[in-house]
Coordinates of C-alpha atoms in Angstrom, one line a residue:
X1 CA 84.0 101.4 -29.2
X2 CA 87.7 102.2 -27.9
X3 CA 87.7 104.4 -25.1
X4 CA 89.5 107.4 -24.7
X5 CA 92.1 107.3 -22.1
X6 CA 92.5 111.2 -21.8
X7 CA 89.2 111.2 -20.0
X8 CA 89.4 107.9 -17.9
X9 CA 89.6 108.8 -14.2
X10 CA 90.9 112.2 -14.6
X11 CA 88.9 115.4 -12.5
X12 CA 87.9 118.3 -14.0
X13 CA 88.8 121.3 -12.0
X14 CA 86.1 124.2 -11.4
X15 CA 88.3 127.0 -11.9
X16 CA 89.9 124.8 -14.7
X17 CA 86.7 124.8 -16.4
X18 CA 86.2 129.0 -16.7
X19 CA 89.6 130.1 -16.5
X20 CA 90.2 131.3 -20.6
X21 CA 94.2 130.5 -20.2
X22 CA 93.3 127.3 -19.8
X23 CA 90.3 126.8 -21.8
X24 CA 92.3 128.5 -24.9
X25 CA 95.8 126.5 -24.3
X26 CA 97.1 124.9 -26.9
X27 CA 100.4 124.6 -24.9
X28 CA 102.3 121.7 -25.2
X29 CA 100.1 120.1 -28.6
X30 CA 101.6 119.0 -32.1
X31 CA 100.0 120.6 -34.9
X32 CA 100.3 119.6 -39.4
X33 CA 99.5 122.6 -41.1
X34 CA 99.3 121.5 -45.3
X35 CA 99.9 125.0 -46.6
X36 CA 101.1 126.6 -43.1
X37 CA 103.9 128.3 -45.2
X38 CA 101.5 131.2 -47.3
X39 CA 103.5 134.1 -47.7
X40 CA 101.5 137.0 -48.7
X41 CA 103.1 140.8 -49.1
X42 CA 100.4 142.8 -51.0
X43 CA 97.4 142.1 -49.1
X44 CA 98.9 140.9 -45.1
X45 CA 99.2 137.2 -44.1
X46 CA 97.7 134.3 -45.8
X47 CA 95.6 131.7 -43.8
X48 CA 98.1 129.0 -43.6
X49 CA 101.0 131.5 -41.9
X50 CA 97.8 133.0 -40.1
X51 CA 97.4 129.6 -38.3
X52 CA 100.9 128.5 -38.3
X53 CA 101.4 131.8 -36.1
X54 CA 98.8 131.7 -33.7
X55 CA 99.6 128.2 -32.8
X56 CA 103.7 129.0 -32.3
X57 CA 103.1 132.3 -30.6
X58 CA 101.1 129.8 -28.2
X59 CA 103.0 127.3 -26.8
X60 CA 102.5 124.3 -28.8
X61 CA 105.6 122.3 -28.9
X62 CA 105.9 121.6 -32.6
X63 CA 103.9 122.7 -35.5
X64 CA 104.7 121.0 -38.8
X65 CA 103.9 123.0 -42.2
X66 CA 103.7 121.2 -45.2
X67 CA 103.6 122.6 -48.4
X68 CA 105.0 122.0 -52.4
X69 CA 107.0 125.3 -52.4
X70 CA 110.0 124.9 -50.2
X71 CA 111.1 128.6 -50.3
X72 CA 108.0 129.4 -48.7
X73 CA 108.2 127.0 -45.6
X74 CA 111.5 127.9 -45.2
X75 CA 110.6 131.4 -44.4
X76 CA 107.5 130.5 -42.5
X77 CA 110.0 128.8 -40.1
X78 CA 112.2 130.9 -39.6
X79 CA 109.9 133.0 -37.6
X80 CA 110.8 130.6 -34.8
X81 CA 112.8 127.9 -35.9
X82 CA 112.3 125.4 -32.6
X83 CA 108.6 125.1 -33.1
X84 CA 107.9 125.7 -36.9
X85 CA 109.1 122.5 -39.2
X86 CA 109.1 122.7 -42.5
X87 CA 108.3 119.2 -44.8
X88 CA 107.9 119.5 -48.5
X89 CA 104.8 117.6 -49.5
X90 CA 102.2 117.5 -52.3
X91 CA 98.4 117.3 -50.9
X92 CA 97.2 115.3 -54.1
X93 CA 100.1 112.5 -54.1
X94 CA 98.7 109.7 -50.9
X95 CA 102.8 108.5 -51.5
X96 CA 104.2 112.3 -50.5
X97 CA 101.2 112.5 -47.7
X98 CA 102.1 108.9 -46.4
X99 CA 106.4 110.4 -46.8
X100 CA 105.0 113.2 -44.4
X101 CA 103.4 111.3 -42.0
X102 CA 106.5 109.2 -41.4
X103 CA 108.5 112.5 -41.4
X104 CA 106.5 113.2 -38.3
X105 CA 106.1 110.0 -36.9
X106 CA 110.2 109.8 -36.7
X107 CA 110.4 113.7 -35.4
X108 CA 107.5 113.2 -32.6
X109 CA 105.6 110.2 -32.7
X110 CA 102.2 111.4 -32.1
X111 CA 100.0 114.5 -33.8
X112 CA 96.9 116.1 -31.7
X113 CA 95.9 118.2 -34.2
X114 CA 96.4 118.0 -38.5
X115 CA 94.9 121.5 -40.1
X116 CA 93.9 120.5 -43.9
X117 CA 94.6 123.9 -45.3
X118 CA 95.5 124.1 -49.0
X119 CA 93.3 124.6 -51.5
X120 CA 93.3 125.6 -55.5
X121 CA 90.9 127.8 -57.6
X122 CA 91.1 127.5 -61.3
X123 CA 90.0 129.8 -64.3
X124 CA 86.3 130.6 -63.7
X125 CA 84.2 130.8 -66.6
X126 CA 84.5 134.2 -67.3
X127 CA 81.2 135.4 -68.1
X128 CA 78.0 135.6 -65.5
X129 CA 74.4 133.9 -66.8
X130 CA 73.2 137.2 -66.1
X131 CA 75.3 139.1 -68.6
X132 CA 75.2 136.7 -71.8
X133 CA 72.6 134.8 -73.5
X134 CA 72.4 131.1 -73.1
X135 CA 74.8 130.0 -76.1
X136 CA 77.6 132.2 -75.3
X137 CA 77.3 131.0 -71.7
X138 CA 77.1 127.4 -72.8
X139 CA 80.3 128.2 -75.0
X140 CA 82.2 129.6 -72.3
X141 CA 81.3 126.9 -70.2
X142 CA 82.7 124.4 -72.4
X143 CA 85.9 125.8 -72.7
X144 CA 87.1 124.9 -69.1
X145 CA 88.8 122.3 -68.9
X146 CA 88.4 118.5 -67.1
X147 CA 91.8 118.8 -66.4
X148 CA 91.0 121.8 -64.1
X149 CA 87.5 120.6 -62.5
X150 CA 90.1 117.1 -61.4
X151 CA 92.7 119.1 -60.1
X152 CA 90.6 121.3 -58.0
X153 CA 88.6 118.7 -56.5
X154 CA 92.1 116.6 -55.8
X155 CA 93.3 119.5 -53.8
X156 CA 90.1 120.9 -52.6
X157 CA 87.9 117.8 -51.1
X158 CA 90.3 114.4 -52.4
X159 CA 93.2 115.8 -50.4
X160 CA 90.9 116.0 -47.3
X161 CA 89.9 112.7 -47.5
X162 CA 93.5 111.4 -47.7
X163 CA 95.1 113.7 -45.6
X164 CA 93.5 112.7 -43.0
X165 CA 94.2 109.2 -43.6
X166 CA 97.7 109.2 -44.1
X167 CA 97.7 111.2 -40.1
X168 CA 95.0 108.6 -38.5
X169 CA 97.7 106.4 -37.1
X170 CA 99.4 109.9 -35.4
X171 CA 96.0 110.8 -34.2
X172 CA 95.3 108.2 -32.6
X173 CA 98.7 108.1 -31.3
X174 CA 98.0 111.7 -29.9
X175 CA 94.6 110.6 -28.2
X176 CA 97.1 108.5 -25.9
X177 CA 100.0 110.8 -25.5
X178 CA 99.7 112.6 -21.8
X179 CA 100.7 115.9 -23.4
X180 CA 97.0 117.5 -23.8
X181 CA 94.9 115.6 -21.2
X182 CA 91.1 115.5 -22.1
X183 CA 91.3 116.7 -25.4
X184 CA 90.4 114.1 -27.9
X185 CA 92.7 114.6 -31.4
X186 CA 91.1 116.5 -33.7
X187 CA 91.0 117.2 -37.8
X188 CA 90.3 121.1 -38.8
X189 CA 89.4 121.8 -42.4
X190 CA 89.8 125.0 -43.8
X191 CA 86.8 125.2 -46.6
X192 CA 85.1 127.8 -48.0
X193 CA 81.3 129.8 -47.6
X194 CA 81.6 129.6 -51.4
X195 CA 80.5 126.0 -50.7
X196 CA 77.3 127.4 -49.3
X197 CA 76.8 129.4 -52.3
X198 CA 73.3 128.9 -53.9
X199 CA 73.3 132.3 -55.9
X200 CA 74.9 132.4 -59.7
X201 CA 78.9 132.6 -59.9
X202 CA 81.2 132.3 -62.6
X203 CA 83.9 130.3 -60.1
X204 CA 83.3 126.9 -61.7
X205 CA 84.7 123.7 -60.5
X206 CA 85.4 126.0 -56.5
X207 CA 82.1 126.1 -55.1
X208 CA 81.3 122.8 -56.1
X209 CA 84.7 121.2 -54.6
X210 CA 84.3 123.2 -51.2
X211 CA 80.7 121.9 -50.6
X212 CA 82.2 118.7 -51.5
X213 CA 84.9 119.1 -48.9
X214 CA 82.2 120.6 -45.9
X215 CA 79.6 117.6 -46.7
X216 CA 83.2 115.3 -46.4
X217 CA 83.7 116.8 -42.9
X218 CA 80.7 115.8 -41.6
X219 CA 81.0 112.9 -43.1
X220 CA 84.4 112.1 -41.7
X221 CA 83.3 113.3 -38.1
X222 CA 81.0 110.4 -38.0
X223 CA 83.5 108.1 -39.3
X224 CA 85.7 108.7 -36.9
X225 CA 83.7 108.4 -33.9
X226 CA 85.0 104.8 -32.6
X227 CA 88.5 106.3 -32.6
X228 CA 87.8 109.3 -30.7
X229 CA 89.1 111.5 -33.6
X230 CA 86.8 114.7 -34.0
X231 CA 86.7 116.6 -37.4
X232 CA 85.7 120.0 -37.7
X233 CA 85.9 122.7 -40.2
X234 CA 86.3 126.5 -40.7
X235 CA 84.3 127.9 -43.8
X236 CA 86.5 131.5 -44.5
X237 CA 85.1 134.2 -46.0
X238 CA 87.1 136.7 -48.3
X239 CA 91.2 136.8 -45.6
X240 CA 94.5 137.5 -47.7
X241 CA 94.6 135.0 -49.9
X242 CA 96.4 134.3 -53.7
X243 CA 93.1 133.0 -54.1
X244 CA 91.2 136.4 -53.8
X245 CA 94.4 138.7 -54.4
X246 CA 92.5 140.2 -57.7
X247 CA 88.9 140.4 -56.1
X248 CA 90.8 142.3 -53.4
X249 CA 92.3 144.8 -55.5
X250 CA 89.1 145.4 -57.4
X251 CA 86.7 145.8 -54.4
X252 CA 89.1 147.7 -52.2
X253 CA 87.3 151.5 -51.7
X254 CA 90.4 153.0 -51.1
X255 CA 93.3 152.9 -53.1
X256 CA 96.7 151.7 -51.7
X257 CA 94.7 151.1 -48.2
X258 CA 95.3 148.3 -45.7
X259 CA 92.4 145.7 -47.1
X260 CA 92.1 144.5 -43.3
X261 CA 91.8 147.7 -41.9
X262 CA 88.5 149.3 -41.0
X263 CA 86.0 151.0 -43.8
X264 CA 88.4 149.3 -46.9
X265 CA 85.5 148.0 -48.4
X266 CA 82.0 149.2 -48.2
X267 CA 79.0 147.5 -46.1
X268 CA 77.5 146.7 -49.8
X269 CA 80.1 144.2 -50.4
X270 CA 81.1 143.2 -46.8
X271 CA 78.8 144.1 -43.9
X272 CA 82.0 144.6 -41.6
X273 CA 83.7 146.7 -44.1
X274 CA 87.2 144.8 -44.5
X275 CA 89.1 141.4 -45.3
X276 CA 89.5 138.5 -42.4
X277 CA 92.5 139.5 -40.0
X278 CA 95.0 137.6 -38.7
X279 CA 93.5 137.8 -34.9
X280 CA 90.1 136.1 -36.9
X281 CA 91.4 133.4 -38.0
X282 CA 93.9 132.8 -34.8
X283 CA 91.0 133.3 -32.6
X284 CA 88.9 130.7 -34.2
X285 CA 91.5 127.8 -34.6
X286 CA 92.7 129.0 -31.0
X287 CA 88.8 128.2 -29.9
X288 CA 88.3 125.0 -31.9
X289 CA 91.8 123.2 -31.2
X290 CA 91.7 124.0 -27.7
X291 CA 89.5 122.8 -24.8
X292 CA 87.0 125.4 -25.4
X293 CA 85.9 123.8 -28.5
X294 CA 86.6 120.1 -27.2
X295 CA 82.5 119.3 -27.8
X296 CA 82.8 120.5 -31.5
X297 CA 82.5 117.6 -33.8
X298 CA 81.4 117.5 -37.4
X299 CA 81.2 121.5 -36.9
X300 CA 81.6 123.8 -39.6
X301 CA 82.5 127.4 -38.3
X302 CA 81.3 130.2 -40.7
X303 CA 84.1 133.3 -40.4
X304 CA 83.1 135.6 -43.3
X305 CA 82.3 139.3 -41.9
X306 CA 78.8 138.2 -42.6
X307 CA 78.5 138.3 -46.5
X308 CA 75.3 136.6 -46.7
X309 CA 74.0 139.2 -44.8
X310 CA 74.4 141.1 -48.3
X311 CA 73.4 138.3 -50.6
X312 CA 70.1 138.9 -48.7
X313 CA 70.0 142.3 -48.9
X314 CA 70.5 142.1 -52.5
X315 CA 67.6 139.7 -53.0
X316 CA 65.2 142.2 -51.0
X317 CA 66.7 145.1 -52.7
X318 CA 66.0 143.4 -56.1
X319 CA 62.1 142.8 -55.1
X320 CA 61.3 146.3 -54.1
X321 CA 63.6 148.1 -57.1
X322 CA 63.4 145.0 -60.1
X323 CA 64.6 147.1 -62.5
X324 CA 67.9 147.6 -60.3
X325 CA 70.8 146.1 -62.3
X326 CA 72.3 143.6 -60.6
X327 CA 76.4 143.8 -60.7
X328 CA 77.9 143.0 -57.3
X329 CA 80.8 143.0 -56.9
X330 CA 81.1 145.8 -59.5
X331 CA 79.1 148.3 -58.1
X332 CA 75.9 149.1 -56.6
X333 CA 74.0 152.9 -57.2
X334 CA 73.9 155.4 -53.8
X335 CA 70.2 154.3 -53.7
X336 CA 70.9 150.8 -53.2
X337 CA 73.4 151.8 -49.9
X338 CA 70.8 154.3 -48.8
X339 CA 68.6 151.5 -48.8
X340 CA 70.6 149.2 -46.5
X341 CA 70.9 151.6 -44.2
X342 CA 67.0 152.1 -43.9
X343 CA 66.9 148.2 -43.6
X344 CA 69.0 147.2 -41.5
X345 CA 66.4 146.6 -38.7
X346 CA 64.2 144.3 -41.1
X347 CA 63.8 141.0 -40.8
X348 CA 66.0 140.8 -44.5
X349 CA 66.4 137.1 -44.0
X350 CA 63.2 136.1 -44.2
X351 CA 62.0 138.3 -47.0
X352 CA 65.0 136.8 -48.9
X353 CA 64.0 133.1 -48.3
X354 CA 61.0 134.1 -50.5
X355 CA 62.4 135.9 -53.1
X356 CA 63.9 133.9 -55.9
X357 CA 62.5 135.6 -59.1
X358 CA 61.2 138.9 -60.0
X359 CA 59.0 139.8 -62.9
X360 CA 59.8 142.6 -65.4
X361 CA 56.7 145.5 -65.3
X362 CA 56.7 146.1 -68.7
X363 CA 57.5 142.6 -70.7
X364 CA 56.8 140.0 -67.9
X365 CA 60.0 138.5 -68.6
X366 CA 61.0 136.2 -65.5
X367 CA 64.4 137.8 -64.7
X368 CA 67.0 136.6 -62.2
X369 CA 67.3 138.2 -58.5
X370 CA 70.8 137.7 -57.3
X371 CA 74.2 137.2 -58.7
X372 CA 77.2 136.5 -56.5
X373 CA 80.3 137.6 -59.2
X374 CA 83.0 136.2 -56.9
X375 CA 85.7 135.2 -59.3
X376 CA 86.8 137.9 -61.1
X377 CA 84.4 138.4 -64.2
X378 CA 86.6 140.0 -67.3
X379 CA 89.9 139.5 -65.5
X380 CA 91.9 138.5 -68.1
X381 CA 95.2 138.1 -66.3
X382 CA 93.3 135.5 -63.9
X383 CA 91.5 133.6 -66.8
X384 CA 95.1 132.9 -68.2
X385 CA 96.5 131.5 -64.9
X386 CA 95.5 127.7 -64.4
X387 CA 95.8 127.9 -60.9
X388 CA 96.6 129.5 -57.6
X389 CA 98.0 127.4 -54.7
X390 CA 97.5 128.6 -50.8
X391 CA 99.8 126.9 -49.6

């Protein structure tokens, strides 16, 4: 076991310990953001600028964005040119990762903190199970490419993997560097509560690559112990994203509206009634990178306005009306929002953990209780596009 030097003979201070400018500092720290540069103008900030700001606007002395789209970084640092470095780099190429590192290593010599960032969603399938019979499913399944399921995974969970290792040396190198005293380095994965996902989608190879990534965290966090290297992760919810740019359109209530502003989308889709801000997401890296989240390890931080919460309430609302059709995001009837606000008290959750079929009253046909349509179902536009980059 190598011990940490940061914490070796150095006294913690009492009003240190509950003062929140110090317990949320990230003053001083050198942060690799892969995808910092998102640029988003329809729907607000993407997460990678989201946490490439609230790290700048905070004192830490460099943060490095890296990214495949060099127009993009470019104007991500010019917001403030002395902290924000732009490096071109590709998250699936271990050579471009290992160029990066070295970029850094020359610049600063050290890293405290690398946010794995970028991710990819291809082409879903295009039709739900709960729509078609089991041949058309079966054909439309078969139509998606390998090609896609490999490059998803490559950017999605691989990329983690060797992302990290191509920064081990700098983080290591940052666990001995004075600049942010008892605060061991730290890994931050942004994944996705689409990895959590146990209802039907029509997302394909995405869910299936961000469990792969959360399970890798964990993994990794173990790892990584002897080193003093923590790894953590964020699991987002539905933030501006070219990822969810069409699900945003589609589900916004109110036409031409702000989709982070209050009441843009209704309860029945998202309990808290809009998209992820940009004070969200800032708040949660600013807790888990600073010494406020120094005891997090192998932690995976759920930031999704509480959409479970509805894929609950759709499995209760399923049992007590079975006949209900079942076409979230599409649309739900008044009854169905009448009926969350009459339930909100319940105990939802634990009816739900019960509730995995229902049985039709007139044929007894077994028929499925929830369906989570995430990807955009009949979006042709999106089905032609092979994939979408946040970075």
């Amino acid at each position: 076991m190598i011990n940490n030097p940061r914490t070796a003979g150095i006294p913690t201070k009492m009003a240190d310990a509950t003062n929140a400018s110090k317990l949320f500092s990230v003053e001083g720290m050198v942060v690799v953001i892969t995808g910092g540069g998102t640029v988003l103008t329809s729907f607000g900030l993407g997460i990678g600028q989201m946490m490439t700001r609230a790290f700048a606007t905070n004192g830490a002395a460099k943060v490095y964005i890296v990214g495949r789209r060099k127009e993009k970084l470019d104007e991500t640092a010019a917001i403030n040119p002395n902290v924000i470095i732009p490096l071109v780099g590709d998250v699936t190429s271990k050579e471009s990762l290992c160029q990066v590192a070295d970029s850094v290593e020359k610049d600063a010599g050290y890293v405290n903190l690398v946010c794995v960032n970028s991710g990819t969603m291809p082409p879903g399938i295009g039709v739900s199970s709960h729509d078609v019979d089991v041949h058309t499913y079966r054909a439309k399944a078969l139509e998606q490419r390998t090609e896609d399921w490999e490059e998803t995974f490559k950017t999605n969970s691989i990329a983690v993997f060797f992302t990290t290792m191509a920064f081990l040396a700098l983080l290591d190198a940052g666990n001995r560097h004075p600049n942010f005293p008892r605060q061991q380095s730290q890994v931050l994965v942004t994944s996705s509560i689409a990895g959590y996902l146990r209802v039907p989608t029509n997302l394909g190879a995405y869910p299936a690559s961000k469990a792969s990534a959360t399970h890798l965290v964990k993994h990794l966090a173990g790892t990584l112990v002897p080193y003093g290297i923590r790894v953590n992760a964020i699991a987002p919810g539905l933030f501006p994203s070219d990822l969810a740019a069409g699900l945003i359109a589609r589900t916004n209530t109110t036409e031409g509206r702000d989709a982070t502003a209050d009441g843009a989308f209704g309860k029945e889709f998202i309990p808290a009634e809009r998209l992820g801000r940009t004070e969200d997401m800032a708040g949660t890296v600013l807790y888990m990178a600073s010494a406020a989240g120094a005891y997090l390890n192998g932690n995976v931080t759920v930031l999704d306005g509480d959409i479970p919460a509805f894929v609950r309430l759709e499995l209760e609302a399923f049992r007590t009306h079975p006949r209900m059709p079942m076409l979230w995001p599409r649309g739900f009837t008044s009854d169905l929002h009448a009926y969350y606000e009459n339930s909100k008290n319940q105990s939802l959750q634990k009816e739900a953990s019960r509730i995995r079929k229902a049985v039709n009253d007139e044929t007894g046909e077994i028929v499925a209780v929830a369906q989570w349509t995430f990807a955009l179902e009949g979006d042709e536009e999106r089905s032609k596009t092979s994939q979408f980059i946040d970075e």
